[in-house]
PDB file of C-alpha atoms in Angstrom:
ATOM      1  CA  ILE N   1       0.104  -0.074   0.105  1.00 44.00           C
ATOM      2  CA  VAL N   2       2.264   2.684  -1.382  1.00 43.00           C
ATOM      3  CA  GLY N   3       0.407   5.599  -2.124  1.00 45.00           C
ATOM      4  CA  ILE N   4      -2.575   5.416  -0.096  1.00 41.00           C
ATOM      5  CA  PHE N   5      -1.796   9.219  -0.626  1.00 42.00           C
ATOM      6  CA  THR N   6       0.375  10.522  -3.484  1.00 40.00           C
ATOM      7  CA  VAL N   7       3.171  12.993  -2.634  1.00 35.00           C
ATOM      8  CA  GLY N   8       1.978  16.784  -3.054  1.00 34.00           C
ATOM      9  CA  THR N   9      -1.871  15.922  -2.448  1.00 36.00           C
ATOM     10  CA  VAL N  10      -1.291  15.945   1.793  1.00 38.00           C
ATOM     11  CA  THR N  11      -2.901  19.152   2.791  1.00 40.00           C
ATOM     12  CA  ILE N  12      -3.537  17.837   6.357  1.00 43.00           C
ATOM     13  CA  SER N  13      -1.779  20.018   9.262  1.00 44.00           C
ATOM     14  CA  SER N  14       0.018  17.997  11.715  1.00 45.00           C
ATOM     15  CA  SER N  15      -2.617  19.150  14.575  1.00 48.00           C
ATOM     16  CA  ALA N  16      -5.351  18.001  12.328  1.00 49.00           C
ATOM     17  CA  SER N  17      -3.646  14.739  11.554  1.00 54.00           C
ATOM     18  CA  ASP N  18      -4.105  13.637  15.268  1.00 64.00           C
ATOM     19  CA  ARG N  19      -7.610  12.981  14.514  1.00 65.00           C
ATOM     20  CA  PHE N  20      -6.379  10.106  11.989  1.00 71.00           C
ATOM     21  CA  THR N  21      -4.596   8.221  14.661  1.00 80.00           C
ATOM     22  CA  GLN N  22      -7.219   5.801  15.317  1.00 83.00           C
ATOM     23  CA  PRO N  23      -8.516   5.416  11.872  1.00 84.00           C
ATOM     24  CA  PHE N  24      -4.714   4.462  11.116  1.00 88.00           C
ATOM     25  CA  ALA N  25      -4.993   2.153  14.122  1.00 90.00           C
ATOM     26  CA  ASP N  26      -7.893   0.309  12.586  1.00 90.00           C
ATOM     27  CA  LEU N  27      -5.879   0.194   9.391  1.00 91.00           C
ATOM     28  CA  LYS N  28      -2.925  -1.936  11.016  1.00 92.00           C
ATOM     29  CA  THR N  29      -5.863  -3.990  12.761  1.00 94.00           C
ATOM     30  CA  SER N  30      -7.637  -4.621   9.388  1.00 94.00           C
ATOM     31  CA  LEU N  31      -4.110  -5.319   7.357  1.00 93.00           C
ATOM     32  CA  GLU N  32      -3.118  -7.847  10.286  1.00 94.00           C
ATOM     33  CA  LYS N  33      -6.294  -9.645  10.120  1.00 95.00           C
ATOM     34  CA  ASN N  34      -5.862  -9.918   6.544  1.00 95.00           C
ATOM     35  CA  LYS N  35      -2.863 -11.722   6.511  1.00 94.00           C
ATOM     36  CA  PRO N  36      -3.904 -15.308   7.018  1.00 96.00           C
ATOM     37  CA  LEU N  37      -5.997 -14.346   3.719  1.00 94.00           C
ATOM     38  CA  LYS N  38      -2.970 -14.514   1.294  1.00 93.00           C
ATOM     39  CA  ASP N  39      -3.152 -17.947   0.173  1.00 93.00           C
ATOM     40  CA  GLU N  40      -7.080 -17.405  -0.647  1.00 95.00           C
ATOM     41  CA  VAL N  41      -7.326 -17.191  -4.418  1.00 96.00           C
ATOM     42  CA  ILE N  42     -10.482 -15.426  -5.699  1.00 96.00           C
ATOM     43  CA  VAL N  43      -9.391 -14.761  -9.515  1.00 96.00           C
ATOM     44  CA  LYS N  44      -6.747 -15.874 -11.981  1.00 97.00           C
ATOM     45  CA  VAL N  45      -5.910 -13.065 -14.410  1.00 97.00           C
ATOM     46  CA  GLY N  46      -4.004 -14.764 -17.057  1.00 94.00           C
ATOM     47  CA  ARG N  47      -1.226 -16.578 -14.959  1.00 92.00           C
ATOM     48  CA  ALA N  48      -1.332 -14.195 -12.182  1.00 96.00           C
ATOM     49  CA  SER N  49      -3.506 -14.807  -8.914  1.00 96.00           C
ATOM     50  CA  ILE N  50      -5.545 -11.954  -7.070  1.00 97.00           C
ATOM     51  CA  THR N  51      -6.269 -13.407  -3.388  1.00 96.00           C
ATOM     52  CA  ARG N  52      -8.856 -12.453  -0.655  1.00 96.00           C
ATOM     53  CA  LYS N  53      -5.868 -10.919   0.816  1.00 96.00           C
ATOM     54  CA  ASN N  54      -5.561  -8.234  -1.907  1.00 96.00           C
ATOM     55  CA  LEU N  55      -9.072  -7.896  -2.075  1.00 96.00           C
ATOM     56  CA  GLU N  56      -9.504  -6.959   1.707  1.00 96.00           C
ATOM     57  CA  ASP N  57      -6.171  -4.776   1.878  1.00 94.00           C
ATOM     58  CA  LEU N  58      -7.631  -2.692  -1.120  1.00 94.00           C
ATOM     59  CA  ARG N  59     -11.112  -2.173   0.869  1.00 94.00           C
ATOM     60  CA  SER N  60      -9.037  -1.273   3.894  1.00 92.00           C
ATOM     61  CA  GLN N  61      -7.099   1.471   2.088  1.00 90.00           C
ATOM     62  CA  LYS N  62      -9.961   2.222   0.327  1.00 91.00           C
ATOM     63  CA  LYS N  63     -12.114   3.280   3.931  1.00 90.00           C
ATOM     64  CA  ILE N  64      -9.334   5.251   5.389  1.00 86.00           C
ATOM     65  CA  GLN N  65      -8.922   7.705   1.872  1.00 84.00           C
ATOM     66  CA  MET N  66     -12.681   8.175   2.594  1.00 86.00           C
ATOM     67  CA  GLU N  67     -11.941   9.126   5.992  1.00 82.00           C
ATOM     68  CA  ILE N  68      -9.001  11.605   5.359  1.00 78.00           C
ATOM     69  CA  SER N  69     -10.674  13.072   2.046  1.00 78.00           C
ATOM     70  CA  GLY N  70     -14.220  12.997   2.970  1.00 82.00           C
ATOM     71  CA  GLN N  71     -14.921  11.819  -0.718  1.00 84.00           C
ATOM     72  CA  LYS N  72     -16.931   8.554  -0.959  1.00 89.00           C
ATOM     73  CA  VAL N  73     -15.689   5.691  -2.787  1.00 87.00           C
ATOM     74  CA  SER N  74     -16.802   2.499  -3.301  1.00 91.00           C
ATOM     75  CA  LEU N  75     -16.406  -0.778  -1.255  1.00 93.00           C
ATOM     76  CA  ASP N  76     -18.275  -3.067  -3.398  1.00 95.00           C
ATOM     77  CA  ASP N  77     -16.420  -6.436  -4.211  1.00 95.00           C
ATOM     78  CA  LYS N  78     -16.954  -5.334  -7.909  1.00 95.00           C
ATOM     79  CA  ASP N  79     -15.478  -2.365  -8.262  1.00 96.00           C
ATOM     80  CA  LEU N  80     -12.525  -3.275  -5.777  1.00 96.00           C
ATOM     81  CA  LEU N  81     -11.996  -6.144  -8.032  1.00 97.00           C
ATOM     82  CA  GLU N  82     -12.326  -3.937 -11.110  1.00 97.00           C
ATOM     83  CA  LYS N  83      -9.514  -1.971  -9.999  1.00 96.00           C
ATOM     84  CA  LEU N  84      -7.146  -4.989  -9.314  1.00 97.00           C
ATOM     85  CA  ILE N  85      -7.802  -6.830 -12.299  1.00 97.00           C
ATOM     86  CA  THR N  86      -7.349  -3.724 -14.375  1.00 98.00           C
ATOM     87  CA  ASP N  87      -4.181  -2.964 -12.506  1.00 97.00           C
ATOM     88  CA  GLU N  88      -2.914  -6.622 -13.334  1.00 97.00           C
ATOM     89  CA  LEU N  89      -3.875  -6.234 -16.880  1.00 98.00           C
ATOM     90  CA  LEU N  90      -1.863  -3.253 -17.460  1.00 98.00           C
ATOM     91  CA  LEU N  91       1.007  -4.799 -15.690  1.00 98.00           C
ATOM     92  CA  GLN N  92       1.060  -7.808 -18.162  1.00 98.00           C
ATOM     93  CA  LYS N  93       0.489  -5.100 -21.004  1.00 98.00           C
ATOM     94  CA  ALA N  94       3.575  -3.533 -20.282  1.00 98.00           C
ATOM     95  CA  GLU N  95       5.675  -7.037 -19.903  1.00 98.00           C
ATOM     96  CA  GLU N  96       4.298  -7.363 -23.523  1.00 97.00           C
ATOM     97  CA  LEU N  97       5.396  -4.136 -24.635  1.00 98.00           C
ATOM     98  CA  HIS N  98       8.669  -4.379 -22.928  1.00 98.00           C
ATOM     99  CA  VAL N  99       8.079  -1.504 -21.066  1.00 98.00           C
ATOM    100  CA  ALA N 100       7.851  -2.871 -17.584  1.00 98.00           C
ATOM    101  CA  ALA N 101       9.611  -0.888 -15.009  1.00 98.00           C
ATOM    102  CA  SER N 102      12.747  -2.941 -13.126  1.00 98.00           C
ATOM    103  CA  LEU N 103      13.145  -3.015  -9.433  1.00 97.00           C
ATOM    104  CA  GLU N 104      15.903  -0.340  -9.527  1.00 97.00           C
ATOM    105  CA  ASP N 105      13.444   1.807 -11.253  1.00 97.00           C
ATOM    106  CA  GLY N 106      11.352   1.527  -8.111  1.00 96.00           C
ATOM    107  CA  LYS N 107      14.096   2.032  -5.859  1.00 96.00           C
ATOM    108  CA  LYS N 108      14.529   5.171  -7.912  1.00 96.00           C
ATOM    109  CA  ARG N 109      11.101   6.578  -7.224  1.00 94.00           C
ATOM    110  CA  ALA N 110      10.806   5.828  -3.876  1.00 93.00           C
ATOM    111  CA  MET N 111      14.094   7.548  -3.004  1.00 94.00           C
ATOM    112  CA  GLU N 112      12.490  10.429  -5.436  1.00 94.00           C
ATOM    113  CA  ALA N 113       9.118  10.235  -3.291  1.00 91.00           C
ATOM    114  CA  ARG N 114      11.495  10.018   0.099  1.00 92.00           C
ATOM    115  CA  GLU N 115      13.259  13.615  -0.904  1.00 92.00           C
ATOM    116  CA  ILE N 116       9.985  15.087  -1.970  1.00 90.00           C
ATOM    117  CA  LEU N 117       8.314  14.047   1.613  1.00 88.00           C
ATOM    118  CA  LYS N 118      11.037  16.002   3.255  1.00 88.00           C
ATOM    119  CA  GLN N 119      10.158  19.230   2.196  1.00 89.00           C
ATOM    120  CA  SER N 120       6.577  18.772   3.970  1.00 84.00           C
ATOM    121  CA  PRO N 121       6.367  18.274   7.606  1.00 83.00           C
ATOM    122  CA  GLU N 122       2.612  17.425   7.351  1.00 79.00           C
ATOM    123  CA  ALA N 123       3.069  14.806   4.499  1.00 81.00           C
ATOM    124  CA  GLN N 124       5.821  13.264   6.733  1.00 85.00           C
ATOM    125  CA  VAL N 125       3.166  12.885   9.575  1.00 84.00           C
ATOM    126  CA  VAL N 126       0.820  11.139   7.346  1.00 83.00           C
ATOM    127  CA  GLN N 127       3.599   9.015   5.869  1.00 87.00           C
ATOM    128  CA  GLN N 128       4.981   7.536   9.272  1.00 88.00           C
ATOM    129  CA  LYS N 129       1.064   6.272  10.005  1.00 87.00           C
ATOM    130  CA  ILE N 130       1.074   4.912   6.708  1.00 88.00           C
ATOM    131  CA  ILE N 131       4.658   2.937   7.563  1.00 91.00           C
ATOM    132  CA  GLU N 132       3.194   2.469  11.262  1.00 91.00           C
ATOM    133  CA  SER N 133       0.018   0.906   9.956  1.00 91.00           C
ATOM    134  CA  LEU N 134       2.254  -1.772   8.109  1.00 91.00           C
ATOM    135  CA  GLY N 135       4.038  -2.766  10.989  1.00 91.00           C
ATOM    136  CA  LEU N 136       7.373  -1.420   9.651  1.00 92.00           C
ATOM    137  CA  THR N 137      10.453   0.430  10.375  1.00 94.00           C
ATOM    138  CA  GLU N 138      10.700   3.335   8.210  1.00 92.00           C
ATOM    139  CA  ASP N 139      14.040   1.764   6.723  1.00 93.00           C
ATOM    140  CA  GLN N 140      11.897  -1.545   5.856  1.00 94.00           C
ATOM    141  CA  TYR N 141       9.191   0.618   4.183  1.00 93.00           C
ATOM    142  CA  TRP N 142      11.404   2.545   2.036  1.00 94.00           C
ATOM    143  CA  ASN N 143      13.959   0.023   1.340  1.00 94.00           C
ATOM    144  CA  ASP N 144      11.894  -3.139   1.187  1.00 92.00           C
ATOM    145  CA  HIS N 145       8.457  -2.305   0.840  1.00 93.00           C
ATOM    146  CA  ALA N 146       8.184   0.756  -1.297  1.00 93.00           C
ATOM    147  CA  PRO N 147      10.476   0.205  -4.551  1.00 95.00           C
ATOM    148  CA  ALA N 148       8.131  -2.966  -5.190  1.00 94.00           C
ATOM    149  CA  GLN N 149       4.916  -0.956  -5.138  1.00 93.00           C
ATOM    150  CA  TYR N 150       6.678   2.211  -7.141  1.00 95.00           C
ATOM    151  CA  GLN N 151       7.770  -0.497  -9.791  1.00 96.00           C
ATOM    152  CA  LYS N 152       4.329  -1.324 -10.490  1.00 95.00           C
ATOM    153  CA  LEU N 153       3.183   1.788 -10.411  1.00 95.00           C
ATOM    154  CA  GLN N 154       5.842   3.063 -12.924  1.00 96.00           C
ATOM    155  CA  SER N 155       5.009  -0.189 -15.064  1.00 97.00           C
ATOM    156  CA  ILE N 156       1.231   0.916 -15.550  1.00 97.00           C
ATOM    157  CA  SER N 157       2.383   4.611 -16.237  1.00 97.00           C
ATOM    158  CA  ASN N 158       4.806   3.127 -19.091  1.00 98.00           C
ATOM    159  CA  ALA N 159       2.270   0.526 -20.570  1.00 98.00           C
ATOM    160  CA  ILE N 160      -0.296   3.490 -20.705  1.00 98.00           C
ATOM    161  CA  ASP N 161       2.558   5.994 -22.484  1.00 98.00           C
ATOM    162  CA  LYS N 162       3.179   3.136 -24.831  1.00 98.00           C
ATOM    163  CA  LEU N 163      -0.119   2.873 -25.866  1.00 98.00           C
ATOM    164  CA  VAL N 164      -0.651   6.350 -26.196  1.00 98.00           C
ATOM    165  CA  GLU N 165       2.484   6.107 -28.419  1.00 98.00           C
ATOM    166  CA  LEU N 166       0.851   3.237 -30.585  1.00 98.00           C
ATOM    167  CA  GLY N 167      -2.224   5.425 -30.829  1.00 97.00           C
ATOM    168  CA  GLN N 168      -4.451   2.643 -28.927  1.00 97.00           C
ATOM    169  CA  ILE N 169      -5.211   5.515 -26.444  1.00 98.00           C
ATOM    170  CA  PRO N 170      -5.915   8.883 -28.047  1.00 97.00           C
ATOM    171  CA  ASP N 171      -3.758  11.553 -26.842  1.00 97.00           C
ATOM    172  CA  SER N 172      -5.094  14.837 -25.948  1.00 97.00           C
ATOM    173  CA  GLN N 173      -3.336  18.306 -24.718  1.00 96.00           C
ATOM    174  CA  ASP N 174      -6.753  18.449 -22.564  1.00 98.00           C
ATOM    175  CA  PRO N 175      -5.821  16.524 -19.292  1.00 96.00           C
ATOM    176  CA  ASN N 176      -9.591  16.050 -18.707  1.00 97.00           C
ATOM    177  CA  ILE N 177     -10.226  14.471 -22.289  1.00 98.00           C
ATOM    178  CA  TYR N 178      -6.912  12.484 -21.766  1.00 97.00           C
ATOM    179  CA  GLY N 179      -7.884  11.147 -18.307  1.00 97.00           C
ATOM    180  CA  GLN N 180     -11.338  10.262 -19.804  1.00 98.00           C
ATOM    181  CA  ASN N 181      -9.310   8.415 -22.878  1.00 98.00           C
ATOM    182  CA  VAL N 182      -7.168   6.258 -20.392  1.00 98.00           C
ATOM    183  CA  GLN N 183     -10.603   5.623 -18.303  1.00 98.00           C
ATOM    184  CA  LYS N 184     -12.510   4.437 -21.441  1.00 98.00           C
ATOM    185  CA  PHE N 185      -9.642   2.153 -22.497  1.00 98.00           C
ATOM    186  CA  LYS N 186      -9.132   0.902 -18.958  1.00 98.00           C
ATOM    187  CA  LYS N 187     -12.916  -0.105 -18.964  1.00 98.00           C
ATOM    188  CA  GLU N 188     -12.436  -1.762 -22.416  1.00 98.00           C
ATOM    189  CA  LEU N 189      -9.472  -4.150 -21.632  1.00 98.00           C
ATOM    190  CA  TYR N 190     -11.185  -5.086 -18.047  1.00 97.00           C
ATOM    191  CA  GLU N 191     -14.525  -6.149 -20.059  1.00 97.00           C
ATOM    192  CA  ASN N 192     -12.398  -7.866 -22.900  1.00 97.00           C
ATOM    193  CA  ALA N 193     -10.603  -9.659 -20.597  1.00 97.00           C
ATOM    194  CA  LEU N 194     -13.738 -11.418 -18.810  1.00 95.00           C
ATOM    195  CA  THR N 195     -15.275 -11.826 -22.454  1.00 95.00           C
ATOM    196  CA  SER N 196     -12.152 -13.556 -23.623  1.00 95.00           C
ATOM    197  CA  LYS N 197     -11.790 -15.827 -20.208  1.00 92.00           C
ATOM    198  CA  VAL N 198      -8.303 -14.369 -19.469  1.00 95.00           C
ATOM    199  CA  VAL N 199      -9.958 -13.464 -16.131  1.00 95.00           C
ATOM    200  CA  ARG N 200     -11.395 -16.621 -14.347  1.00 94.00           C
ATOM    201  CA  VAL N 201     -13.128 -16.204 -10.876  1.00 92.00           C
ATOM    202  CA  GLU N 202     -11.841 -18.759  -8.394  1.00 91.00           C
ATOM    203  CA  SER N 203     -14.174 -18.112  -5.145  1.00 87.00           C
ATOM    204  CA  LYS N 204     -18.162 -19.457  -5.359  1.00 82.00           C
ATOM    205  CA  ASP N 205     -18.794 -16.136  -3.233  1.00 82.00           C
ATOM    206  CA  ILE N 206     -17.374 -13.829  -6.168  1.00 78.00           C
ATOM    207  CA  SER N 207     -20.196 -13.014  -9.003  1.00 62.00           C
TER     208      SER N 207
END
C-alpha cells in the first residue's frame, strides 16, 4: 500500500492529523487480520492470482481514504476487483510491450518520493502513520516495501504511455479529455478480459 496518498496531495496540518490516529490504528488492525487470507485465490488474471488478502487490503485502504479525503468511494467487491484486475492487466501489458519497470526503477522512484516528503512536515506525519499501519520501520518501508510498489506504478504508467504512443489510447492536450480516454481504455481492457476468459473467478462467493 504505497501511495494511499500521492506526494503533493496531502494538505493535512500536523495538529489536524491527530484525529486520524484512530483510523490508522484501525487500518493496522485490518491489515493484520487480512494476513491469513494471502493464500486464498479468488480470481486468476492469466497466470497471475488475486487473493482475498489483496481484495480486503484494498478495501481497508479505500476506507481510510474516505476518512481523510471526505470523498465517498465504492467499497463493493465488484468495483474493488475491477481495480485490482485492471491494474494486473496493465502490468501484463507492460511486459508484453517491453516497457515494464525494473526493481531498480522502483527504488529510484521511492528515493525520489522520500526526498520530496522531507520538504513537507505535514506529509511526513501522514506517511509515518502509513508506515506504522504496515508494522514496518521507516527503513524497512523505503528499502523493502516501497520499491516494489513504485515498480508496479511505474510499469502501469509506462504501459499507458506506450499505448498512447501506439495510438491505442487517443492523446489529447486537454488533461480532462486525456484522463477520460485512459479510463475508457481501462474499462474496455477489463471488459474484453472478462469476455475472452482471461479473467477467471476461482471463488464461489465472487460473482
